CSV table of C-alpha atoms in Angstrom, one decimal:
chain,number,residue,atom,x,y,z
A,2,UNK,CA,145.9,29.9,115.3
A,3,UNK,CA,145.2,33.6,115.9
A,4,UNK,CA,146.4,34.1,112.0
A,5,UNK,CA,143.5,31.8,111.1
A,6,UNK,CA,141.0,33.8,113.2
A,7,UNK,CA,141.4,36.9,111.9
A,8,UNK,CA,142.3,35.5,108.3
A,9,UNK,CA,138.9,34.2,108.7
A,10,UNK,CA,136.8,37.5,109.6
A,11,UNK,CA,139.0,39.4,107.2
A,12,UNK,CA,137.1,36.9,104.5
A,13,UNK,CA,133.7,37.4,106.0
A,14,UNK,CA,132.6,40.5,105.5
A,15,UNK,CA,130.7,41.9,108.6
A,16,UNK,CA,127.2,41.0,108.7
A,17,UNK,CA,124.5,44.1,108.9
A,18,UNK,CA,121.5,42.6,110.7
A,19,UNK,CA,118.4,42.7,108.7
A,20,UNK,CA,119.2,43.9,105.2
A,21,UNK,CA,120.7,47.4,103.8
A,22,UNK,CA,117.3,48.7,102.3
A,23,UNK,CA,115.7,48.5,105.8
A,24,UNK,CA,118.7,50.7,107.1
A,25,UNK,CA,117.9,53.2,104.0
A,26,UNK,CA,114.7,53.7,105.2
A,27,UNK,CA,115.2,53.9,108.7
A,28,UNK,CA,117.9,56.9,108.2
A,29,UNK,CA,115.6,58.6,105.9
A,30,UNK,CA,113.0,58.7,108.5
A,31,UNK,CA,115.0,59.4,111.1
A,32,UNK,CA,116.0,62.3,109.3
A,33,UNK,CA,112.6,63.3,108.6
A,34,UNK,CA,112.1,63.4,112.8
A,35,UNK,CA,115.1,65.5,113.5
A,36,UNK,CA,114.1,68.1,111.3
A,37,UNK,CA,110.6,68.3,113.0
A,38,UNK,CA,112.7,68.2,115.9
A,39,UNK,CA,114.6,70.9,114.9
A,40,UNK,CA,110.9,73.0,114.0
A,41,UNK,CA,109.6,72.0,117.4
A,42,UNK,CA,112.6,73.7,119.0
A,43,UNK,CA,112.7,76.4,117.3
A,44,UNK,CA,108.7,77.8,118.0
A,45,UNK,CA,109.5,76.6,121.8
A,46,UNK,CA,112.7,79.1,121.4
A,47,UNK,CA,110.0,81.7,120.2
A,48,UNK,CA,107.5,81.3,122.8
A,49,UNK,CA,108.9,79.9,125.6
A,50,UNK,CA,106.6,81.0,128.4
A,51,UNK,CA,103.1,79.6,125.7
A,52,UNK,CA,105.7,76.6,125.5
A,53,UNK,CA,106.0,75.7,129.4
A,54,UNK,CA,102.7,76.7,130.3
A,55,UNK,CA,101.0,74.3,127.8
A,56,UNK,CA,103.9,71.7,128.6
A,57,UNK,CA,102.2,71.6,131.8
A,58,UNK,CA,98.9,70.5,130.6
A,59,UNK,CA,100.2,67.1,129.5
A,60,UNK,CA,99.3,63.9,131.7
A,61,UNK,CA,103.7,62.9,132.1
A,62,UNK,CA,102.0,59.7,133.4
A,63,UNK,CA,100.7,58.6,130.0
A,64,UNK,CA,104.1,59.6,128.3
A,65,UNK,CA,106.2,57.8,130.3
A,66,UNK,CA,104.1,55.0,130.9
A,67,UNK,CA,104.8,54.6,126.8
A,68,UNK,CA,108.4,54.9,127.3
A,69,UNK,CA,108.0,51.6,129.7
A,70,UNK,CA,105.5,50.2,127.4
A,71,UNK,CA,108.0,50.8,124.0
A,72,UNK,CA,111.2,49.8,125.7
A,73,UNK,CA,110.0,46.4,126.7
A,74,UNK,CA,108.1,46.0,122.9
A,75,UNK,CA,111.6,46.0,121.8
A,76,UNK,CA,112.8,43.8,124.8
A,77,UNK,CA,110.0,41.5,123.6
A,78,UNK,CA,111.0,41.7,119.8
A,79,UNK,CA,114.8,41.0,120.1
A,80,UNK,CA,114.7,38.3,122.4
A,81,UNK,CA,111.8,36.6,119.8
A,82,UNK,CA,114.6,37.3,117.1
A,83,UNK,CA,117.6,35.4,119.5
A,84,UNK,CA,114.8,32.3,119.9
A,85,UNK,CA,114.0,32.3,116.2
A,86,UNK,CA,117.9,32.2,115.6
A,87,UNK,CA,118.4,29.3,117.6
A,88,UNK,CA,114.8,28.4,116.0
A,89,UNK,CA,112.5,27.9,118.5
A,90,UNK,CA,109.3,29.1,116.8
A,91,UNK,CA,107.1,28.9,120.2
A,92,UNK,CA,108.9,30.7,121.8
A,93,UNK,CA,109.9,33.3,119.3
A,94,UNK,CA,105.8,33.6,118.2
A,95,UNK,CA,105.2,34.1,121.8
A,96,UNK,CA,107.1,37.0,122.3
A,97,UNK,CA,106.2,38.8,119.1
A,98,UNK,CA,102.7,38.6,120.6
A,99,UNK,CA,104.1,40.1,124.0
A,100,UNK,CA,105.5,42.9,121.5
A,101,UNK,CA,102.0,43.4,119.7
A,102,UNK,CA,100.4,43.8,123.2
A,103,UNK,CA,103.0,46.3,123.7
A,104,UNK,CA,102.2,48.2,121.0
A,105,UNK,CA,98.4,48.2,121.7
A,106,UNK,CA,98.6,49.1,125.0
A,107,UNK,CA,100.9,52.2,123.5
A,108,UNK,CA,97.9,52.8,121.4
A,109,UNK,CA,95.2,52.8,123.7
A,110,UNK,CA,96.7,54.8,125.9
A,111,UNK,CA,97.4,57.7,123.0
A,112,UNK,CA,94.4,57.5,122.2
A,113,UNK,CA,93.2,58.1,125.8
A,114,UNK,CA,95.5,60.8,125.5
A,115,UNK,CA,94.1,62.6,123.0
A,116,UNK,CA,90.5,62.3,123.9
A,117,UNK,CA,91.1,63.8,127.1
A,118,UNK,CA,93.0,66.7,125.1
A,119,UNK,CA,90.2,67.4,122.6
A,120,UNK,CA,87.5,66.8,125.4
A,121,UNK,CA,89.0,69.3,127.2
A,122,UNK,CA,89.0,71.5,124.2
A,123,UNK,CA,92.3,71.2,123.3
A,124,UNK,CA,92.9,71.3,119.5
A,125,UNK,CA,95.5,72.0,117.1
A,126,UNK,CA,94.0,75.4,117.1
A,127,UNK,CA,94.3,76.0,119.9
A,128,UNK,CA,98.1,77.0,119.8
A,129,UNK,CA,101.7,76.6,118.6
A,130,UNK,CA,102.4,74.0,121.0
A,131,UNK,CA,99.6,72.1,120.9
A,132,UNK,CA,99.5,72.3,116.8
A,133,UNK,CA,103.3,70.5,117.3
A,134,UNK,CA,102.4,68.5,120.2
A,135,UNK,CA,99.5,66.6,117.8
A,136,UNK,CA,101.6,66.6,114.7
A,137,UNK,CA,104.9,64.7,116.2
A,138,UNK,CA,103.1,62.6,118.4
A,139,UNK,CA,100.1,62.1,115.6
A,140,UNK,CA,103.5,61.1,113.3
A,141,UNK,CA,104.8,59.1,115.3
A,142,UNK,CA,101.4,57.1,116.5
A,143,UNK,CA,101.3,56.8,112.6
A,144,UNK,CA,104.9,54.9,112.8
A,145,UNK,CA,103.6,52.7,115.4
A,146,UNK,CA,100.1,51.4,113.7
A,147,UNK,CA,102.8,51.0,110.9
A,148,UNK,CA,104.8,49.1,112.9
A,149,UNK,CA,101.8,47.0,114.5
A,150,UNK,CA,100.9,45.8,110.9
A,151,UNK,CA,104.7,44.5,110.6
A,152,UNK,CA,104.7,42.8,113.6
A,153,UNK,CA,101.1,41.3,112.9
A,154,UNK,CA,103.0,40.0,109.6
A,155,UNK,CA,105.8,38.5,111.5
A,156,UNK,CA,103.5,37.0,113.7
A,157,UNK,CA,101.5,35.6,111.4
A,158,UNK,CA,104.8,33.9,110.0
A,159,UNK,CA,106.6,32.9,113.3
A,160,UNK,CA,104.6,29.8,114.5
A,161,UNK,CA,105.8,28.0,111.5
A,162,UNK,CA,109.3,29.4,111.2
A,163,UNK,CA,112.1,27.2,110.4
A,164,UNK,CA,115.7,29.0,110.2
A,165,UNK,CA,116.9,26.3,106.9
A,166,UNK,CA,113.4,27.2,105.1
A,167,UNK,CA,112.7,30.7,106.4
A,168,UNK,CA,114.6,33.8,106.4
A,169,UNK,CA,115.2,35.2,109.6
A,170,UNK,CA,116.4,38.4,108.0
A,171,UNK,CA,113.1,39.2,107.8
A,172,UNK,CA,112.3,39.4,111.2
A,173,UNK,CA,115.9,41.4,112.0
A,174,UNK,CA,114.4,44.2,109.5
A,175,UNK,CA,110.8,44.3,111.5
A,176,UNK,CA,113.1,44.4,114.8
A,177,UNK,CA,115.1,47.3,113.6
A,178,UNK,CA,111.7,49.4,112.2
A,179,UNK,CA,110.4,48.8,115.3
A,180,UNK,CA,113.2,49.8,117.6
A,181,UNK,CA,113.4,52.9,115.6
A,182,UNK,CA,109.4,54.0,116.5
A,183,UNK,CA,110.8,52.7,120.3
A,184,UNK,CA,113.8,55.2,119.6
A,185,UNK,CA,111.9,57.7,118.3
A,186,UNK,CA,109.3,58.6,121.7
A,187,UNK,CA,112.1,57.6,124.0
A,188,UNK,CA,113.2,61.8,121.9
A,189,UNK,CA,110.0,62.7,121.7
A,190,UNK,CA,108.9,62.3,125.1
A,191,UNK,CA,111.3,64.1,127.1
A,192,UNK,CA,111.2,67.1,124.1
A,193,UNK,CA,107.1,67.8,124.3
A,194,UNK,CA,106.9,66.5,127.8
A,195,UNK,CA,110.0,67.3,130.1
A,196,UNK,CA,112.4,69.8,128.9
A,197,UNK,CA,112.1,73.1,130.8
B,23,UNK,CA,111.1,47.8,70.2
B,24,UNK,CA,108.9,47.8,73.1
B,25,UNK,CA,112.2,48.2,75.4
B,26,UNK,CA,112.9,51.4,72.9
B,27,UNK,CA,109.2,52.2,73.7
B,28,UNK,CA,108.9,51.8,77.6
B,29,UNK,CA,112.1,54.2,77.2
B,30,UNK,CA,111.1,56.9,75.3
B,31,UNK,CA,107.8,57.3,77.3
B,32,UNK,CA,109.7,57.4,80.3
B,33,UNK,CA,111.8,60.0,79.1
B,34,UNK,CA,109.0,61.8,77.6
B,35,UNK,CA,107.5,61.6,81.1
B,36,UNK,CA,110.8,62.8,83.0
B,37,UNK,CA,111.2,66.0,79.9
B,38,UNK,CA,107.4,67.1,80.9
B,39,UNK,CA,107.8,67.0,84.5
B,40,UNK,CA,111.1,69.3,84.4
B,41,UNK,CA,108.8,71.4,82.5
B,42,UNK,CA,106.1,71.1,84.6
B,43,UNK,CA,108.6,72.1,87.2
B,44,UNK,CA,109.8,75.2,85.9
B,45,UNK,CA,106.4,76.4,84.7
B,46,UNK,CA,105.6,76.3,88.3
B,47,UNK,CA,108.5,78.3,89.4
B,48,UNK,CA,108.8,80.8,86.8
B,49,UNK,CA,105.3,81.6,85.3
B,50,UNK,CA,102.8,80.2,87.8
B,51,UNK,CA,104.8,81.9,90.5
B,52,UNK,CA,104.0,78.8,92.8
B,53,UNK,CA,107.2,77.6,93.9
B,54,UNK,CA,107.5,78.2,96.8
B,55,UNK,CA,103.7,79.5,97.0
B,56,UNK,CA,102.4,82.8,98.2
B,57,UNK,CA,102.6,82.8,102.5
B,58,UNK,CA,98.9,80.9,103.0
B,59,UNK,CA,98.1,83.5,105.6
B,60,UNK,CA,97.7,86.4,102.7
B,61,UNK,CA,93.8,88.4,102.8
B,62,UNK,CA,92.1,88.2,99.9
B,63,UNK,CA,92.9,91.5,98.6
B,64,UNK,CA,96.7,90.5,98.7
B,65,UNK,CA,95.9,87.2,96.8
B,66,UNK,CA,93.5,89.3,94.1
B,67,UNK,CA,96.3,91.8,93.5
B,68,UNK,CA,98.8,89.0,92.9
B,69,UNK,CA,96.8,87.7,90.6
B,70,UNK,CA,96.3,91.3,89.0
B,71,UNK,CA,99.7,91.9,88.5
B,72,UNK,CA,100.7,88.9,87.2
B,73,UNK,CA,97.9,87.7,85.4
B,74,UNK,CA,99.7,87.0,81.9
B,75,UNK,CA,103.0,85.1,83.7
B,76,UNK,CA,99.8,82.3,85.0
B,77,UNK,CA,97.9,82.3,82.2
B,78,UNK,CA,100.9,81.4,80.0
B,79,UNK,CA,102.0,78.9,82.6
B,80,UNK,CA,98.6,77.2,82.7
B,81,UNK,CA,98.7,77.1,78.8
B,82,UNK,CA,102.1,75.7,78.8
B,83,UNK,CA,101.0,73.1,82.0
B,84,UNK,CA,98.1,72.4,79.9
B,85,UNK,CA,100.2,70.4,77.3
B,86,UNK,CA,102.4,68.6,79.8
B,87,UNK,CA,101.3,68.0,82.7
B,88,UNK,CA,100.0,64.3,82.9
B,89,UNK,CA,103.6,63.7,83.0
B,90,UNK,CA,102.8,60.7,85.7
B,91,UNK,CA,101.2,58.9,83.0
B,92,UNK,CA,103.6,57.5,81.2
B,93,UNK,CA,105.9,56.7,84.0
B,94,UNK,CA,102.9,54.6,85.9
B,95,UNK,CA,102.8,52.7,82.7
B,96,UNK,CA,106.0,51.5,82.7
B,97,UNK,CA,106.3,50.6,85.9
B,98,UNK,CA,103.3,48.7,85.4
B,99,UNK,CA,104.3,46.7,82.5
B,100,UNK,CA,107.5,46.5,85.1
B,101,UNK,CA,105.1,45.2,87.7
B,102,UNK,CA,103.3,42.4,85.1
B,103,UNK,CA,107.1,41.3,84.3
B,104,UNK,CA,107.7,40.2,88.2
B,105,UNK,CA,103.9,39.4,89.4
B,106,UNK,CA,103.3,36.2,89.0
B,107,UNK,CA,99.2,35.2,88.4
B,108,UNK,CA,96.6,37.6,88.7
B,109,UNK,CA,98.5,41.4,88.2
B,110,UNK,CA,96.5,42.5,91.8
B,111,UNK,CA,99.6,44.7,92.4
B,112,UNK,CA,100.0,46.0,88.5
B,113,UNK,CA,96.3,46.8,88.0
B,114,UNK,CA,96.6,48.9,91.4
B,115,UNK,CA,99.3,51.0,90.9
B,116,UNK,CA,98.0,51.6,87.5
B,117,UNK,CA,95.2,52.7,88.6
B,118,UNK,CA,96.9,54.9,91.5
B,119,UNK,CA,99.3,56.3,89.4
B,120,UNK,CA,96.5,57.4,86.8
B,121,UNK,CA,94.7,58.9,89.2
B,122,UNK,CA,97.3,60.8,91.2
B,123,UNK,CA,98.5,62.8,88.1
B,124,UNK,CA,94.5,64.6,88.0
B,125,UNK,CA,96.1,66.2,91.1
B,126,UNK,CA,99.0,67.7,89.3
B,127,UNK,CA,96.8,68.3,85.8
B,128,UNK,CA,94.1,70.3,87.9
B,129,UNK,CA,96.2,73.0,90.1
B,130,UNK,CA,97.5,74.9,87.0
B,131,UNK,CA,94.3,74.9,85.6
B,132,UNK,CA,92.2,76.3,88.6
B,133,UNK,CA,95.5,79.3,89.1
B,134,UNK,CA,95.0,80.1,85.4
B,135,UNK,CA,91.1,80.2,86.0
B,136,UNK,CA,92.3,82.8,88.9
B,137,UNK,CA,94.7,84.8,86.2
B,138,UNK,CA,91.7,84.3,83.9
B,139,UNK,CA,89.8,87.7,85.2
B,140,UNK,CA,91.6,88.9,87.8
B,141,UNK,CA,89.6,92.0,88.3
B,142,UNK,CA,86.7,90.1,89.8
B,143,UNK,CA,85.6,90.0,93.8
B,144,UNK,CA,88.8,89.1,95.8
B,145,UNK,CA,87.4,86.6,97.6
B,146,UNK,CA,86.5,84.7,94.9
B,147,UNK,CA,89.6,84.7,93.5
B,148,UNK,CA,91.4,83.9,97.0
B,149,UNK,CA,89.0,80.7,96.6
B,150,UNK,CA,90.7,80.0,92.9
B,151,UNK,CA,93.8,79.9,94.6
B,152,UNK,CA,93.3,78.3,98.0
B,153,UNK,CA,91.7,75.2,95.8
B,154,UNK,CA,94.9,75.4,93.8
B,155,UNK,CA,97.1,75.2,96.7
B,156,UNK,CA,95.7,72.9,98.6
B,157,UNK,CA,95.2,70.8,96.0
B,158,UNK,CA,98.9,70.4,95.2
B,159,UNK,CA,100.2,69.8,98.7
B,160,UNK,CA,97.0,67.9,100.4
B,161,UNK,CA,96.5,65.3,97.2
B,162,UNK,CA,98.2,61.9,99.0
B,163,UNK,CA,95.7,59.7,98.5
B,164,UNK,CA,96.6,57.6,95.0
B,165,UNK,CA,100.2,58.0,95.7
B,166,UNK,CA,99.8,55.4,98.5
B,167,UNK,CA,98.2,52.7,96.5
B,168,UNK,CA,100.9,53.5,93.8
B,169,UNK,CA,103.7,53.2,95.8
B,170,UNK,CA,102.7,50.6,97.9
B,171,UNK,CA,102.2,48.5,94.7
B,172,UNK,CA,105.9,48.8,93.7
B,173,UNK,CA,107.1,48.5,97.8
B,174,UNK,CA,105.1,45.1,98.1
B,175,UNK,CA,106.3,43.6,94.6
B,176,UNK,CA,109.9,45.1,94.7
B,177,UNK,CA,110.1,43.2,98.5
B,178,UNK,CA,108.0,40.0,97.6
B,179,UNK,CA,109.8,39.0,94.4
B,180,UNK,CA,113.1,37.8,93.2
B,181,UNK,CA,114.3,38.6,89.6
B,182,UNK,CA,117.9,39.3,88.4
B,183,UNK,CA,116.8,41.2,85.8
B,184,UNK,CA,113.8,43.1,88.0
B,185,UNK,CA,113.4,47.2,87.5
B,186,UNK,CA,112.3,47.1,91.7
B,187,UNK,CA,115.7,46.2,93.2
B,188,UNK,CA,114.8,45.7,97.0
B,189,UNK,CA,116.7,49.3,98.2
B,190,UNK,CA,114.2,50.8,95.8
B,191,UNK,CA,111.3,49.0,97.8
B,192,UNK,CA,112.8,50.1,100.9
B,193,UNK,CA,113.3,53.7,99.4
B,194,UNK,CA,109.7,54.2,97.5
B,195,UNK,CA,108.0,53.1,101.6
B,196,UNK,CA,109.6,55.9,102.8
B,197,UNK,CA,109.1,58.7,100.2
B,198,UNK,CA,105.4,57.3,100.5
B,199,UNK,CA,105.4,57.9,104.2
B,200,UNK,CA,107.0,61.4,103.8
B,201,UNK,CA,104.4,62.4,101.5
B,202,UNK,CA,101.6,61.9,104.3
B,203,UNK,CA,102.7,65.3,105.6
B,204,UNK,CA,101.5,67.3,102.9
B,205,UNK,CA,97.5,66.6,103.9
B,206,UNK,CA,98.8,68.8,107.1
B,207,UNK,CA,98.6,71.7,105.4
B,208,UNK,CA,94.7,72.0,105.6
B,209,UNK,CA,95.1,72.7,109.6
B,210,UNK,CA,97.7,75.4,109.7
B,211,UNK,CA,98.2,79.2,108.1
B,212,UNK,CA,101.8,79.7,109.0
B,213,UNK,CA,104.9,77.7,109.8
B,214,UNK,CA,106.7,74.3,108.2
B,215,UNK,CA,103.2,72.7,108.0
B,216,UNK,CA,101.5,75.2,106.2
B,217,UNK,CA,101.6,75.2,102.5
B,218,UNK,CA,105.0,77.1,101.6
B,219,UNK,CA,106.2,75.4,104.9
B,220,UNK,CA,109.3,73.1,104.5
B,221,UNK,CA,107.2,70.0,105.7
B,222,UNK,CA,104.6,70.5,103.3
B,223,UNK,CA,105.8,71.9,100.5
B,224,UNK,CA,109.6,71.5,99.9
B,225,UNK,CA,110.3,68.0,101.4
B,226,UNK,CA,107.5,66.2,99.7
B,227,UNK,CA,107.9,68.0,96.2
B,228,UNK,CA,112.0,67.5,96.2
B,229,UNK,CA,111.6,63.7,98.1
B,230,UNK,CA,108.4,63.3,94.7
B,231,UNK,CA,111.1,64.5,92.2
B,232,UNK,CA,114.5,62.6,93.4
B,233,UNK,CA,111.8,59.5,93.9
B,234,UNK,CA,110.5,60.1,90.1
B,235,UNK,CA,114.0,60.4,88.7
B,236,UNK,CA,115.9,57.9,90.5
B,237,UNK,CA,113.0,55.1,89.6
B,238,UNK,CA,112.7,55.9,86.2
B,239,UNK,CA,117.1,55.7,86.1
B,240,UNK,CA,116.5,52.3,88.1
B,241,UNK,CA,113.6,51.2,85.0
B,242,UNK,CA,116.0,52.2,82.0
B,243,UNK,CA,118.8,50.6,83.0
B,244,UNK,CA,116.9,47.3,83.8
B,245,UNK,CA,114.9,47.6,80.4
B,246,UNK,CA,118.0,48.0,78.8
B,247,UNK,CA,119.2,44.8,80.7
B,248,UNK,CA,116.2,43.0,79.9
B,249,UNK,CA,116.9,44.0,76.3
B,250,UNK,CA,120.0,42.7,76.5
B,251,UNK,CA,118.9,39.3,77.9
B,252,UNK,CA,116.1,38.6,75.2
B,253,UNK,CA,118.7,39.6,72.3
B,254,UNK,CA,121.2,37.3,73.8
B,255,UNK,CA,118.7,34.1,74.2
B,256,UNK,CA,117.8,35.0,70.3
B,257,UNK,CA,121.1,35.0,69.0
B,258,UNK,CA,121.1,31.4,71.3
B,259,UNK,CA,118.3,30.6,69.6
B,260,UNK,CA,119.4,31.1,66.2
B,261,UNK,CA,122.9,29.5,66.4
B,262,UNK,CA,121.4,26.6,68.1
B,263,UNK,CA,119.1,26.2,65.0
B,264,UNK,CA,121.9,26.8,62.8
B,265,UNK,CA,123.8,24.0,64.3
B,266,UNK,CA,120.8,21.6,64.2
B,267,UNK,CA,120.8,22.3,60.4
């Protein structure tokens, strides 16, 4: 009996969720972050006191509200993928749409972010860590319109999903994209806005 | 013989490009490129001192540097292979790809301008060269539709014999999105987002030239395969006819 078993997963190769290409991509990019980690880092190492002074200009409110706001996005796009699986459509569309209003509330709330920055007079001129503060999180706010675009696709697709006619890979892939933007601010935020 | 075509264009393509490459780095003296935070008397004096090294590399630039061309017109006729109805996707990244390589034609030209008479007013020399520079690093907008083209068709379609394999779909979405950085460069002087930065200038040129080389590798060897293919159904053809007889 236990022979059979593991006979039997020795013959199935182990299944990647989604498909190889998405995970490509999502190590380049993820890459592409930890270097501008790395820059970010290294000018706070330079000008520490500029660093912690500015730091403590930032609304941590906003910030971690998107951390809450990110986390359950991907909460919300996982569990759609689980329903889709066992192909409940509904219920799966429904909580793409929970993900989407995720997303847009992250939006709205950079964007309030930001205004209140450059209102204040707060530019990318201003100094080092502001010029990094709008280009990680301006990258990353790029990742997420991205990602709202995918999940607008998915959801355009879900209320008529059918796991023998569709391919739920699909979905896995938009999950994984978007759990790397999740990933990526749940870095971010503690890197601009905490660290000491 | 248009499989031998499509190939020797590409190739032609790839040839100019490493030429295009080294012209930049060894005559132009743009690779990496002066700091961006240089005055304008620095920039003239570059200029002065090595005004036959960019003249020369414009002249030699000027022969070979729509090097794009030819690769967006295979990957076109590519494209037209897997769309099916109206070529929407072809016709775009044709028209992207076109267009993105006046961004590459037009820096050598306007740093050989600079070289041209360097002894001029600094300043408007420095301006020469700032349109130069910018130019190369800040230019994204055709490489989006191009690349997009080949991300949407490679991911949409299903071909055995298809020059897009889906990792190359996946791959050519992210070298488009790490070529959005370079438009950073028009906000700071100094640092990885400034022009000689690593953001700005060394990750998108080497992610452009791996992308170039390992698509146009990816096209060859699925022309070839497609050449393969169609001389196989022939030689089909012909035996079947011969049996019929």
């Amino acid at each position: 009996m236990t022979d059979s078993v593991s006979e039997k997963q020795a013959a199935t190769p182990t299944r990647i969720p989604g498909e190889a290409g998405v995970w490509l991509f999502v190590l380049g990019d993820m890459i592409l972050f930890a270097v501008m980690f790395g820059i970010f880092l290294h000018y706070r190492w330079l000008e520490p006191e500029l660093f912690v002074q500015s730091q403590a200009t930032l609304n941590t409110s906003y910030g971690a509200i998107n951390v809450l706001l990110l986390l359950t996005s991907s909460w919300f796009v996982a569990s759609a993928v689980e329903r889709l699986k066992k192909n409940e459509a509904r219920e799966g569309h429904q909580l793409l749409m929970g993900a989407f209003a995720c997303g847009t509330g992250f939006s709205v709330i950079k964007l309030l972010e930001y205004s209140e920055k450059i209102g204040a007079g707060i530019t990318v001129d201003t100094n080092t860590f502001y010029l990094y503060y709008f280009f990680l999180t301006g990258i990353h706010f790029l990742h997420v319109v991205i990602g709202m675009f995918v999940l607008g696709y998915l959801i355009s697709k879900a209320r008529t999903f059918d796991v023998s006619r569709n391919d739920v890979a699909h979905y896995e892939s938009g999950g994984i994209y978007w759990h790397m933007v999740d990933l990526l601010w749940i870095v971010l935020f503690p890197l601009i806005y905490l660290v000491q | 013989m248009t499989h031998r075509s499509q190939i020797i264009i590409l190739i032609w393509g790839l040839v100019f490009m490493a030429i295009y490459g080294l012209a930049l780095w060894r005559l132009l003296h743009m690779w990496p490129p002066p700091p961006a935070n240089w005055t304008a008397e620095q920039v003239a004096q570059f200029y002065r001192e090595n005004t036959l090294d960019i003249r020369i590399g414009a002249m030699v630039t000027s022969w070979c540097s729509a090097f794009m061309v030819p690769f967006a017109c295979v990957a076109a006729i590519q494209l037209r292979r897997l769309e099916k109805g109206l070529p929407v996707w072809t016709v775009l990244h044709l028209a992207g790809g076109i267009l993105m390589s006046m961004f590459l034609v037009l820096p050598p030209i306007f740093f050989g301008v600079a070289a041209y008479t360097p002894d001029r007013a600094p300043e408007i020399t420095q301006l020469m060269h700032e349109y130069g520079l910018l130019m190369l690093v800040t230019t994204d907008q055709y490489y989006i539709f191009m690349m997009i083209s080949i991300a949407v068709v490679s991911l949409t379609t299903n071909d055995e014999l298809t020059a897009f394999p889906r990792w190359l779909g996946y791959y050519t979405l992210w070298a488009a999105l790490a070529f959005e950085v370079g438009a950073l460069a028009f906000l700071p002087k100094s640092g990885p987002f400034s022009w000689n930065g690593i953001m700005v200038f060394w990750m998108p040129i080497s992610v452009f030239g791996v992308w170039v080389i390992t698509t146009s590798i990816v096209m060859i060897r699925a022309i070839l395969a497609q050449q393969r293919a169609e001389e196989g159904l022939a030689a089909e053809t012909v035996g079947g006819l011969e049996s019929t007889v």
